[in-house]
């Protein structure tokens, strides 16, 4: 299915760009940040990515590349932009010439410029400033008394209290992409769709699954004594290789002290990575989550490849601790002494992904297939993350209350195996947007200097994200979808009527580097969105606005309204199920804020109920059938309520209209019962 799919088309166009060397350079690393506010705790101070001394790395000053979020280093006022390169200079001149033309343009004409609050941008500030200049939008570096159109946060949704506009972070995203949470979300999907989700290494959560880990490894070894696996232990919430180590034997896990206080994920180590110049490397790709509901995903055409600095060997007891051989983190390798800085996109220790593809293509590799596999990996990963994000979202921005809409740039870290299969390493909620790198002037003395590769990629990603989020463009789109609404701004009308290409406010900009992959390819992936539909049910029964956990009454109501109790499942048994599962989940999750059943616990209960009801089917069909059943009963209930409500308020709508709607709904319900895909139970229009 995937092979001849539209992803292949998109991949083909990207691959062609890459092969022609058209795509821009890029790379970055990410900062750890705690979205404390989203968790309902007092906001913790923003942390920034730090260079970590993993394994045996010498302690050194932090790498510019990987840090983010902490120090809002502003460019000196006199030097707000990096000196333009020839191409950029030509663009500037073109833009200036165009600026002298007609006035139907933001910044130069009477159309109001988009306003952006950059006061919390932190380490993405430099790249943001350049983007805003290119767009000719208005920046408010110290915030603004009046609302802005867009708020650019360096760390989390909660950096500012915002009631309107758009903000570049989703509530709960930082929490969702932590190593443990991500592993849990992907594991649910692996249970449902093992084939589709085999791009994430087998992982165990420590300390709670330590015994399971030991037992499973022993079992496989007993079956195949030649199996000599390696595992990688990664502390939860860590980044930049912080605290990571490799082991050959489960008993080598350092279970003492820190593990209890700092949980971790232990994962199968991918021991056959694709090598270039005998070096291991990984890929940083930028992904824009433009909207949660409806789901909209964009992928940047290019990414960055970060290289190790010591030739790779398969892990053995002698090299297990060789950081520069096994870990691709920029923040570590920059200190190896063999790190090669280069302003060329295709050489050095940090290169563009397109340059890698170009090289692979010249060796006959099918790079369209590589791209299409990567697109698939990204869409599937986002599908695994969205259910819980929706729960966070409705908790922070309840329906009916004022609040901003959200979007977010994510950093996907991907490893290509020797077989060219992409494997997901992790997702970063705050990929570093620094556009400078650290340069070692003399041993131990570092200076930050502009990085051309970083600037080109990161500025393009930020600028084009803003273009996609442009509130004035959105307004126009809405107007074109509702032609009966008059165009309010005379300028808009003028621009559209003249058809003058010079009146296009984006004429001076390159084509957008972000490509839509969802809903574009929704048809191929919608069948995977079962947990999303479970989350819609969960949210419906949450009841109290702002909560993220289901109380016992909510769970009972869910069972009753969906008609799930029976002679073999009494309400007493339902209560026991609730208590059992909720207690277990509350003991393993870090989040002890409020009592009740979290989404994962609900999903587990749902699986249990599905298995009981539809014994003979494979798991994903059991679950899909139960969702269909629940949605069917709830839609009947909604229809009933609708009819009752209208009977009570007979004047509210003409009787003919009521009859027509009721009839059409009733007519469509019966066939919906089997194989129903999705009913709009989501109470929230998540942006
Ligand atoms: P961090 O957030 O600390 O950077 P990552 O999960 O990205 O943690 O891991 C750090 C590095 O370790 C990766 O960039 C990659 O080079 C290597 N790595 C991580 N997981 C694996 C794995 N399962 N197999 C092989 N290498 C891995």
XYZ file of C-alpha atoms in Angstrom, residues 3-683:
681
model
C 4.942 1.691 -1.903
C 2.692 3.213 -4.553
C 1.191 5.768 -2.252
C 1.118 9.543 -2.510
C 3.899 9.605 0.090
C 6.007 8.141 -2.652
C 5.086 11.117 -4.835
C 6.004 13.575 -2.150
C 9.098 11.628 -1.325
C 9.977 11.640 -4.993
C 9.775 15.414 -5.201
C 11.845 15.804 -2.022
C 14.310 13.233 -3.131
C 14.672 15.086 -6.435
C 15.270 18.315 -4.537
C 17.827 16.613 -2.382
C 19.597 15.029 -5.299
C 19.742 18.408 -7.019
C 21.154 19.895 -3.837
C 18.251 22.342 -3.663
C 17.164 21.719 -0.130
C 18.631 23.922 2.555
C 21.066 22.793 5.178
C 19.927 22.146 8.708
C 20.580 20.644 12.104
C 19.975 21.208 15.723
C 19.659 19.579 19.061
C 17.161 20.021 21.776
C 16.775 21.355 25.300
C 15.067 19.695 28.198
C 12.148 21.659 29.401
C 9.485 20.855 31.899
C 6.011 21.879 30.982
C 5.249 22.172 34.628
C 2.308 24.445 34.174
C 0.646 21.948 31.951
C 0.967 19.470 34.744
C -0.829 21.810 37.054
C 2.197 22.383 39.219
C 3.701 25.747 39.875
C 5.748 26.743 36.885
C 9.306 25.595 37.288
C 12.042 27.754 35.933
C 12.820 26.886 32.359
C 15.768 24.568 31.985
C 18.018 24.709 29.095
C 19.872 22.015 27.280
C 23.209 21.453 28.851
C 26.113 19.564 27.488
C 26.136 16.359 29.388
C 29.056 14.294 30.462
C 27.693 10.957 29.397
C 29.952 8.012 29.969
C 33.466 9.392 29.933
C 33.079 12.799 28.393
C 35.214 15.507 29.918
C 33.233 18.282 31.563
C 33.331 21.247 29.234
C 31.397 24.433 28.576
C 28.017 23.877 27.023
C 27.618 23.383 23.338
C 25.867 26.227 21.649
C 24.103 23.859 19.323
C 22.239 21.840 21.826
C 21.370 24.342 24.419
C 18.077 25.997 24.253
C 15.617 27.850 26.256
C 17.601 29.146 29.180
C 19.565 32.217 28.315
C 17.759 34.642 26.092
C 20.915 35.825 24.423
C 19.882 38.772 22.342
C 21.893 39.981 19.415
C 23.372 43.405 19.923
C 20.938 45.985 18.532
C 23.397 47.089 15.870
C 23.846 43.549 14.568
C 20.430 42.021 14.390
C 21.077 40.001 11.274
C 23.864 37.786 10.123
C 25.524 39.284 7.050
C 23.521 38.111 4.077
C 25.128 35.684 1.730
C 25.003 36.479 -1.966
C 21.714 34.689 -2.528
C 20.202 36.256 0.541
C 21.483 39.676 -0.517
C 19.869 39.312 -3.919
C 16.624 38.385 -2.218
C 16.874 41.440 -0.001
C 17.377 43.718 -2.997
C 14.482 42.144 -4.782
C 12.379 42.571 -1.694
C 13.393 46.218 -1.360
C 12.555 46.903 -4.970
C 9.207 45.258 -4.463
C 8.674 47.214 -1.282
C 8.766 50.394 -3.321
C 5.889 49.143 -5.423
C 2.247 49.024 -4.531
C 1.221 49.566 -0.970
C -0.943 46.517 -0.528
C 1.424 44.841 1.829
C 2.137 44.378 5.449
C 4.832 46.557 6.792
C 4.935 48.767 3.739
C 1.280 49.244 2.956
C -1.892 49.876 4.826
C -2.521 46.218 5.717
C -1.730 45.785 9.377
C 1.382 43.696 9.980
C 1.106 40.485 11.958
C 2.257 41.104 15.536
C 4.547 38.664 17.336
C 5.476 38.693 21.012
C 9.059 37.423 21.182
C 9.689 38.265 24.828
C 9.832 34.569 25.805
C 11.618 33.254 22.734
C 14.851 32.604 24.625
C 17.460 30.844 22.512
C 15.289 30.816 19.402
C 15.253 34.611 19.471
C 17.994 35.204 16.915
C 16.436 32.913 14.311
C 12.993 34.327 15.071
C 14.182 37.913 14.592
C 15.599 37.119 11.182
C 12.390 35.319 10.193
C 10.241 38.258 11.260
C 12.368 40.687 9.291
C 12.056 38.525 6.217
C 8.299 38.414 6.680
C 8.121 42.133 7.540
C 6.032 41.337 10.556
C 6.070 43.386 13.728
C 8.058 42.094 16.649
C 7.370 42.996 20.268
C 10.599 41.982 21.992
C 9.441 43.108 25.410
C 5.836 41.945 25.120
C 2.851 44.167 24.544
C -0.040 45.481 26.581
C -2.497 44.710 23.770
C -2.794 41.128 22.559
C -0.418 39.948 19.830
C -1.378 37.656 16.970
C 1.373 35.164 17.774
C 3.344 34.364 20.933
C 6.703 32.683 20.450
C 7.736 30.703 23.497
C 11.161 29.191 24.054
C 10.090 26.431 26.413
C 6.446 25.753 27.121
C 2.864 26.764 26.587
C 2.920 28.217 30.079
C 5.773 30.668 29.532
C 3.123 33.402 29.342
C -0.522 33.646 30.363
C -2.253 34.070 27.054
C -5.934 34.326 26.347
C -6.011 34.836 22.612
C -3.984 34.544 19.421
C -1.703 31.633 18.664
C 1.151 30.190 20.675
C 3.948 27.989 19.359
C 3.616 25.324 22.071
C 0.926 22.818 22.950
C 0.141 22.260 26.611
C 1.569 18.930 27.710
C 3.876 18.403 24.737
C 7.044 18.428 26.846
C 5.499 15.820 29.115
C 4.329 13.706 26.177
C 7.732 13.394 24.512
C 9.680 12.473 27.623
C 11.333 9.130 27.049
C 8.985 7.164 29.306
C 5.757 8.793 28.134
C 6.733 8.434 24.489
C 7.670 4.781 25.030
C 4.320 4.126 26.721
C 2.353 5.852 23.961
C 4.238 3.913 21.289
C 3.868 0.662 23.155
C 0.086 0.961 23.122
C 0.322 1.375 19.369
C 2.796 -1.520 19.094
C 0.301 -3.739 20.924
C -2.451 -2.750 18.532
C -0.409 -2.603 15.329
C 2.907 -4.450 15.794
C 3.854 -4.368 12.119
C 3.138 -0.694 11.630
C 4.978 0.401 14.761
C 8.171 -1.616 14.424
C 10.204 1.571 13.893
C 10.720 2.083 17.621
C 13.223 -0.158 19.438
C 11.821 -2.509 22.054
C 11.880 -0.573 25.337
C 11.297 -1.217 29.025
C 10.533 1.338 31.692
C 12.747 1.356 34.748
C 12.519 0.662 37.568
C 8.978 -0.741 37.284
C 9.701 -3.155 34.424
C 13.147 -4.237 35.476
C 12.048 -7.783 36.350
C 10.103 -8.041 33.113
C 13.161 -6.849 31.187
C 15.395 -9.458 32.827
C 12.853 -12.216 32.273
C 12.218 -11.364 28.613
C 15.912 -11.143 27.782
C 16.532 -14.456 29.500
C 13.693 -16.062 27.614
C 14.989 -14.953 24.211
C 18.536 -15.966 25.114
C 17.345 -19.392 26.189
C 15.682 -19.802 22.813
C 18.688 -18.489 20.886
C 22.014 -18.757 22.736
C 23.808 -17.011 19.846
C 21.852 -13.797 20.550
C 24.262 -11.279 22.045
C 22.235 -8.135 22.451
C 23.305 -4.682 23.596
C 20.993 -2.314 25.434
C 21.081 1.423 25.903
C 19.897 2.949 29.167
C 18.498 6.480 28.895
C 17.322 8.546 31.863
C 13.800 9.879 31.523
C 13.698 13.563 30.664
C 17.397 13.581 29.841
C 18.873 15.037 26.705
C 22.194 15.589 24.978
C 23.245 12.086 25.937
C 22.975 12.934 29.615
C 23.504 9.856 31.773
C 23.218 7.420 28.862
C 25.184 4.167 28.949
C 25.336 0.861 27.110
C 25.109 -2.574 28.671
C 25.430 -6.146 27.509
C 23.749 -7.765 30.490
C 20.507 -6.651 32.186
C 22.218 -7.032 35.536
C 24.632 -4.238 34.609
C 21.860 -1.687 34.990
C 22.774 0.740 37.731
C 19.679 0.190 39.790
C 20.951 1.825 42.903
C 20.078 5.280 44.135
C 19.566 7.398 41.100
C 17.353 5.041 39.163
C 14.710 5.145 41.848
C 14.798 8.910 41.905
C 15.392 9.248 38.185
C 13.485 6.712 36.137
C 14.830 5.604 32.790
C 14.107 3.685 29.633
C 16.225 0.712 28.626
C 16.095 -0.025 24.954
C 17.467 -2.462 22.432
C 20.564 -0.900 20.947
C 20.504 -0.649 17.157
C 23.899 -2.167 16.523
C 23.894 -2.041 12.733
C 23.441 1.636 11.848
C 24.130 2.966 8.383
C 27.652 4.368 8.343
C 29.068 7.164 6.259
C 32.815 7.593 6.207
C 32.811 4.726 8.761
C 30.946 6.978 11.205
C 27.558 6.571 12.859
C 25.169 9.511 12.369
C 21.577 10.403 13.109
C 19.024 12.715 11.511
C 17.225 15.667 13.039
C 14.017 16.418 11.170
C 11.683 19.314 11.883
C 7.992 18.548 12.017
C 5.247 21.122 12.417
C 2.148 20.059 14.295
C -0.095 22.770 12.901
C -3.285 21.615 14.515
C -4.428 18.809 16.770
C -8.069 18.577 15.789
C -8.263 18.362 12.851
C -4.826 16.813 12.727
C -2.418 18.715 10.477
C 1.231 17.709 10.125
C 3.981 19.248 8.021
C 7.554 18.005 7.545
C 10.534 20.188 6.666
C 12.111 19.164 3.395
C 15.559 18.939 4.885
C 17.123 18.116 8.196
C 20.514 17.853 9.788
C 22.753 14.833 10.205
C 24.911 14.723 13.291
C 28.011 12.566 13.130
C 29.975 10.626 15.668
C 33.663 11.457 15.719
C 35.175 8.009 16.309
C 34.883 5.217 13.708
C 32.056 2.845 14.534
C 32.473 -0.727 15.687
C 29.727 -3.029 16.790
C 29.456 -2.865 20.566
C 31.756 -5.110 22.570
C 32.808 -4.978 26.220
C 35.925 -2.977 25.270
C 34.156 -0.167 23.400
C 30.824 0.061 25.232
C 31.880 3.243 26.981
C 33.181 4.997 23.848
C 30.793 7.928 23.711
C 32.167 9.378 20.482
C 31.653 6.039 18.751
C 28.106 5.269 19.885
C 26.332 8.542 20.644
C 25.697 11.036 17.880
C 24.879 13.990 20.133
C 26.428 17.204 18.899
C 26.916 18.419 22.462
C 29.142 15.423 23.178
C 31.047 15.109 19.941
C 31.894 18.794 19.797
C 34.298 18.023 22.640
C 36.000 15.061 21.031
C 38.846 16.990 19.434
C 37.962 15.347 16.124
C 34.825 17.358 15.534
C 34.939 19.022 12.113
C 33.199 22.369 11.697
C 32.264 23.111 8.150
C 30.149 25.711 6.410
C 29.639 23.250 3.602
C 26.419 21.281 3.800
C 28.045 18.032 2.739
C 31.184 17.780 4.849
C 32.102 17.927 8.505
C 30.497 16.528 11.624
C 27.180 18.239 10.989
C 25.726 18.032 7.510
C 22.412 18.437 5.821
C 20.270 15.368 5.477
C 19.807 16.223 1.803
C 23.560 15.942 1.298
C 23.416 12.442 2.769
C 20.539 11.504 0.499
C 22.414 12.923 -2.437
C 25.367 10.728 -1.635
C 23.215 7.663 -1.137
C 21.407 8.363 -4.363
C 24.705 8.465 -6.244
C 25.342 4.962 -4.908
C 22.026 3.755 -6.279
C 19.984 3.831 -3.074
C 16.233 4.305 -3.556
C 15.969 7.540 -1.607
C 12.282 7.946 -2.419
C 11.677 4.849 -0.359
C 13.796 6.256 2.471
C 11.739 9.462 2.471
C 8.430 7.676 2.299
C 9.427 5.470 5.256
C 10.398 8.568 7.195
C 7.104 10.305 6.426
C 5.257 7.210 7.557
C 7.284 7.083 10.790
C 6.498 10.725 11.524
C 2.759 10.415 10.898
C 2.495 7.247 12.990
C 4.440 8.791 15.851
C 2.240 11.875 15.897
C -0.833 9.625 15.830
C 0.524 7.920 18.959
C 1.012 11.264 20.722
C -2.215 13.074 19.896
C -4.713 11.265 22.155
C -3.077 12.386 25.375
C -2.264 15.789 23.943
C -5.990 16.271 23.465
C -6.533 15.497 27.130
C -3.911 18.091 28.091
C -5.431 20.561 25.685
C -8.985 20.375 26.995
C -7.628 20.660 30.505
C -5.677 23.838 29.790
C -8.018 25.412 27.300
C -11.504 24.197 28.200
C -14.228 24.777 25.647
C -15.998 28.029 26.123
C -13.144 29.690 27.950
C -10.840 32.163 26.271
C -7.539 30.749 25.209
C -5.065 30.729 22.375
C -4.791 28.138 19.644
C -1.550 26.186 19.415
C 1.013 24.907 16.962
C 4.474 23.449 17.575
C 7.714 22.635 15.824
C 9.001 19.227 16.941
C 12.475 17.782 16.430
C 12.422 14.117 15.378
C 15.674 12.199 15.940
C 15.924 9.296 13.545
C 18.589 6.659 12.985
C 18.945 4.938 9.638
C 19.790 1.276 9.941
C 22.238 -0.361 7.583
C 19.185 -1.747 5.807
C 18.060 1.915 5.391
C 15.073 1.391 7.623
C 14.509 4.552 9.708
C 14.200 4.028 13.462
C 12.817 6.625 15.844
C 15.181 7.558 18.669
C 13.210 10.345 20.245
C 11.045 13.402 19.755
C 12.067 16.812 21.067
C 9.441 19.316 22.105
C 11.973 22.151 22.061
C 14.455 21.494 19.296
C 17.301 23.933 19.555
C 16.898 26.852 17.198
C 20.336 28.292 17.870
C 22.062 29.576 14.797
C 25.581 29.655 16.101
C 28.015 26.951 17.064
C 30.790 26.599 19.531
C 34.315 26.927 18.283
C 37.337 25.874 20.326
C 39.847 28.694 19.949
C 42.443 26.977 22.087
C 42.161 23.953 24.393
C 39.261 24.657 26.738
C 38.539 28.120 25.316
C 35.322 28.269 23.330
C 33.626 30.980 21.341
C 30.212 31.040 19.702
C 30.345 31.843 16.033
C 27.521 32.045 13.474
C 26.701 28.745 11.831
C 25.553 29.160 8.244
C 24.109 25.681 8.035
C 22.037 26.168 11.174
C 20.878 29.603 10.135
C 19.627 28.509 6.761
C 17.691 25.570 8.071
C 16.317 26.976 11.267
C 15.350 30.373 9.926
C 13.534 28.659 7.058
C 11.671 26.361 9.458
C 10.610 29.208 11.762
C 9.779 31.605 8.948
C 7.738 29.059 7.035
C 5.959 27.894 10.161
C 4.913 31.499 10.698
C 3.791 31.753 7.092
C 1.599 28.708 7.567
C 0.195 30.126 10.802
C -0.318 33.631 9.370
C -3.585 34.782 10.982
C -4.419 37.099 8.089
C -4.033 34.272 5.598
C -6.249 32.127 7.782
C -8.845 34.876 7.763
C -8.778 34.983 3.991
C -9.100 31.204 3.824
C -12.116 31.343 6.131
C -13.633 34.050 3.985
C -13.140 32.051 0.831
C -14.799 29.078 2.558
C -17.729 31.367 3.485
C -18.170 33.489 0.397
C -21.364 34.954 1.758
C -19.259 36.861 4.296
C -18.080 40.167 2.879
C -14.356 40.783 2.686
C -13.776 43.314 5.405
C -10.409 44.794 4.518
C -10.428 46.943 1.422
C -6.775 46.191 0.961
C -7.396 42.456 0.791
C -9.971 43.039 -1.864
C -7.658 45.330 -3.826
C -4.877 42.755 -3.747
C -7.101 39.982 -4.921
C -8.687 41.989 -7.677
C -5.563 43.373 -9.240
C -4.068 39.907 -9.649
C -0.763 41.721 -9.570
C 1.961 39.267 -8.547
C 3.821 42.192 -7.051
C 0.993 42.596 -4.553
C 1.721 39.171 -3.104
C 3.285 39.934 0.263
C 5.313 36.712 0.028
C 6.675 37.308 -3.426
C 10.140 38.023 -2.059
C 10.269 34.758 -0.110
C 11.433 31.336 -1.269
C 8.879 28.553 -1.582
C 7.727 27.077 1.720
C 10.104 24.418 3.026
C 7.380 22.623 4.992
C 5.240 20.077 3.195
C 1.892 18.848 4.384
C 1.741 15.107 5.046
C -1.476 15.001 7.041
C -4.389 15.214 6.231
C -2.881 14.795 2.771
C -2.298 11.089 3.415
C -5.019 10.666 6.019
C -6.662 7.830 4.127
C -3.678 5.531 4.601
C -3.305 6.245 8.291
C -6.750 6.934 9.731
C -7.276 3.287 10.626
C -4.465 3.662 13.167
C -6.295 6.349 15.116
C -8.093 4.030 17.524
C -6.617 5.512 20.688
C -7.610 8.930 19.429
C -11.210 7.781 19.317
C -10.827 6.298 22.814
C -9.509 9.678 23.973
C -12.634 11.332 22.575
C -14.763 8.975 24.682
C -12.551 9.594 27.706
C -12.809 13.377 27.354
C -16.560 13.187 26.946
C -16.899 11.552 30.360
C -14.308 13.642 32.200
C -17.047 15.983 33.314
C -15.310 18.691 35.261
C -13.556 21.230 33.128
C -9.844 21.309 33.646
C -9.403 17.759 34.920
C -7.340 15.085 33.190
C -8.558 12.092 35.152
C -11.782 10.191 35.080
C -13.570 9.727 38.389
C -15.451 6.528 39.333
C -18.790 8.142 38.494
C -17.538 9.194 35.075
C -16.365 5.636 34.410
C -19.712 4.182 35.508
C -21.562 6.656 33.305
C -19.350 5.641 30.392
C -20.213 1.971 30.977
C -23.915 2.730 31.322
C -24.246 5.115 28.401
C -22.339 2.771 26.133
C -24.407 -0.165 27.414
C -21.375 -2.241 28.315
C -22.612 -3.820 31.528
C -24.353 -7.143 31.276
C -25.108 -10.242 33.295
C -21.455 -11.183 32.995
C -20.191 -7.680 33.797
C -22.029 -6.249 36.775
C -21.613 -2.668 37.896
C -19.814 -4.008 40.975
C -17.296 -5.688 38.672
C -16.970 -2.403 36.791
C -16.131 -0.621 40.055
C -13.503 -3.225 40.890
C -12.001 -2.890 37.431
C -11.837 0.867 37.888
C -10.173 0.666 41.295
C -7.706 -2.011 40.212
C -6.446 -0.333 37.101
C -6.492 3.197 38.486
C -4.520 2.230 41.568
C -1.857 0.494 39.512
C -1.448 3.382 37.103
C -1.321 5.975 39.836
C 1.466 4.053 41.495
C 3.618 3.944 38.354
C 3.071 7.399 36.904
C 4.945 10.351 38.260
C 1.862 12.461 38.121
C 0.121 12.283 41.458
C -1.698 15.604 41.156
C -5.281 14.506 41.137
C -6.784 11.145 41.808
C -8.706 9.226 39.201
C -8.161 7.294 36.034
C -5.640 8.682 33.548
C -6.009 8.122 29.807
C -3.555 5.190 29.726
C -5.479 3.484 32.513
C -8.714 4.063 30.598
C -7.096 2.565 27.491
C -6.089 -0.503 29.509
C -9.622 -0.863 30.872
C -10.965 -0.437 27.353
C -8.685 -3.198 26.036
C -9.899 -5.454 28.825
C -13.554 -4.792 28.005
C -12.912 -5.245 24.288
C -11.205 -8.593 24.844
C -14.132 -9.836 26.898
C -16.733 -8.736 24.413
C -15.093 -9.736 21.145
C -13.000 -12.731 22.160
C -12.318 -14.227 18.759
C -10.901 -11.178 16.991
C -7.339 -9.872 16.885
C -6.731 -7.102 19.434
C -7.072 -4.103 17.134
C -10.339 -5.460 15.766
C -11.645 -6.122 19.271
C -10.851 -2.539 20.198
C -12.240 -1.074 16.970
C -15.466 -3.047 17.426
C -15.896 -1.800 20.964
C -15.261 1.786 19.906
C -17.859 1.411 17.161
C -20.311 0.070 19.692
C -19.676 2.901 22.156
C -19.898 5.556 19.474
C -23.122 4.038 18.209
C -24.819 4.092 21.604
C -23.593 7.588 22.319
C -24.839 8.849 18.995
C -28.255 7.366 19.762
C -28.183 9.137 23.085
C -27.203 12.403 21.443
C -30.012 12.073 18.956
C -32.459 11.382 21.745
C -31.254 14.419 23.658
C -31.474 16.533 20.557
C -35.056 15.486 19.936
C -36.035 15.991 23.586
C -34.357 19.387 23.662
C -36.208 20.485 20.576
C -39.542 19.217 21.908
C -38.979 21.295 24.997
C -38.168 24.358 22.884
C -40.627 24.075 20.017
C -40.100 27.633 18.769
C -36.360 27.318 18.520
C -36.385 25.898 15.000
C -38.998 25.268 12.339
C -40.577 21.793 12.596
C -39.606 20.869 9.035
C -35.956 21.386 9.832
C -36.159 19.185 12.905
C -37.838 16.415 11.011
C -35.341 16.464 8.226
C -32.345 16.336 10.554
C -33.831 13.683 12.787
C -34.730 11.505 9.849
C -31.358 11.761 8.230
C -29.585 11.025 11.488
C -31.792 8.042 12.224
C -31.311 6.763 8.716
C -27.578 6.870 8.991
C -27.293 5.288 12.409
C -28.026 1.690 11.584
C -25.375 1.246 8.912
C -22.953 3.177 11.119
C -23.174 0.475 13.732
C -20.785 -1.855 11.943
C -17.510 -0.456 10.806
C -18.284 3.046 11.978
C -15.240 5.101 11.486
C -15.570 8.155 13.604
C -18.290 10.187 15.164
C -17.599 13.743 16.172
C -17.699 13.257 19.904
C -14.823 15.588 20.528
C -16.209 18.486 22.455
